[in-house]
Structure formats: C-alpha cells, structure tokens
Amino acid sequence: MSIIAGAYADGWRRANSAHSVGLKFLN
C-alpha cells in the first residue's frame, strides 16, 4: 500500500465515522 493510498483510506474512514456520528445525532 502506498502512503497516498493509506492516507486516502484513513481520511475515508474518518469521514465515514463522522457520518455515522451525524446520523446517530439526527436520530
């Protein structure tokens, strides 16, 4: 895995978890 791919995956994971927290907050 390249550094760029790792950074992209980490950013996607953070955005995904933030989205999950947002859905819990709305519900």
Coordinates of C-alpha atoms in Angstrom, one line a residue:
M1 CA 0.0 0.0 0.0
S2 CA 1.4 3.4 -0.9
I3 CA 1.4 6.3 1.5
I4 CA -1.1 8.2 -0.6
A5 CA -3.5 5.2 -0.6
G6 CA -3.1 4.8 3.2
A7 CA -3.8 8.5 3.8
Y8 CA -6.8 8.3 1.5
A9 CA -8.2 5.2 3.3
D10 CA -7.6 6.9 6.7
G11 CA -9.4 10.0 5.5
W12 CA -12.3 8.0 4.1
R13 CA -12.6 6.0 7.4
R14 CA -12.7 9.3 9.4
A15 CA -15.3 10.8 7.1
N16 CA -17.3 7.6 7.4
S17 CA -17.2 7.5 11.2
A18 CA -18.1 11.2 11.3
H19 CA -21.1 10.5 9.1
S20 CA -22.2 7.7 11.4
V21 CA -22.0 10.0 14.4
G22 CA -24.0 12.6 12.5
L23 CA -26.7 10.0 11.7
K24 CA -26.9 9.0 15.4
F25 CA -27.2 12.6 16.4
L26 CA -30.0 13.2 14.0
N27 CA -31.8 10.1 15.2

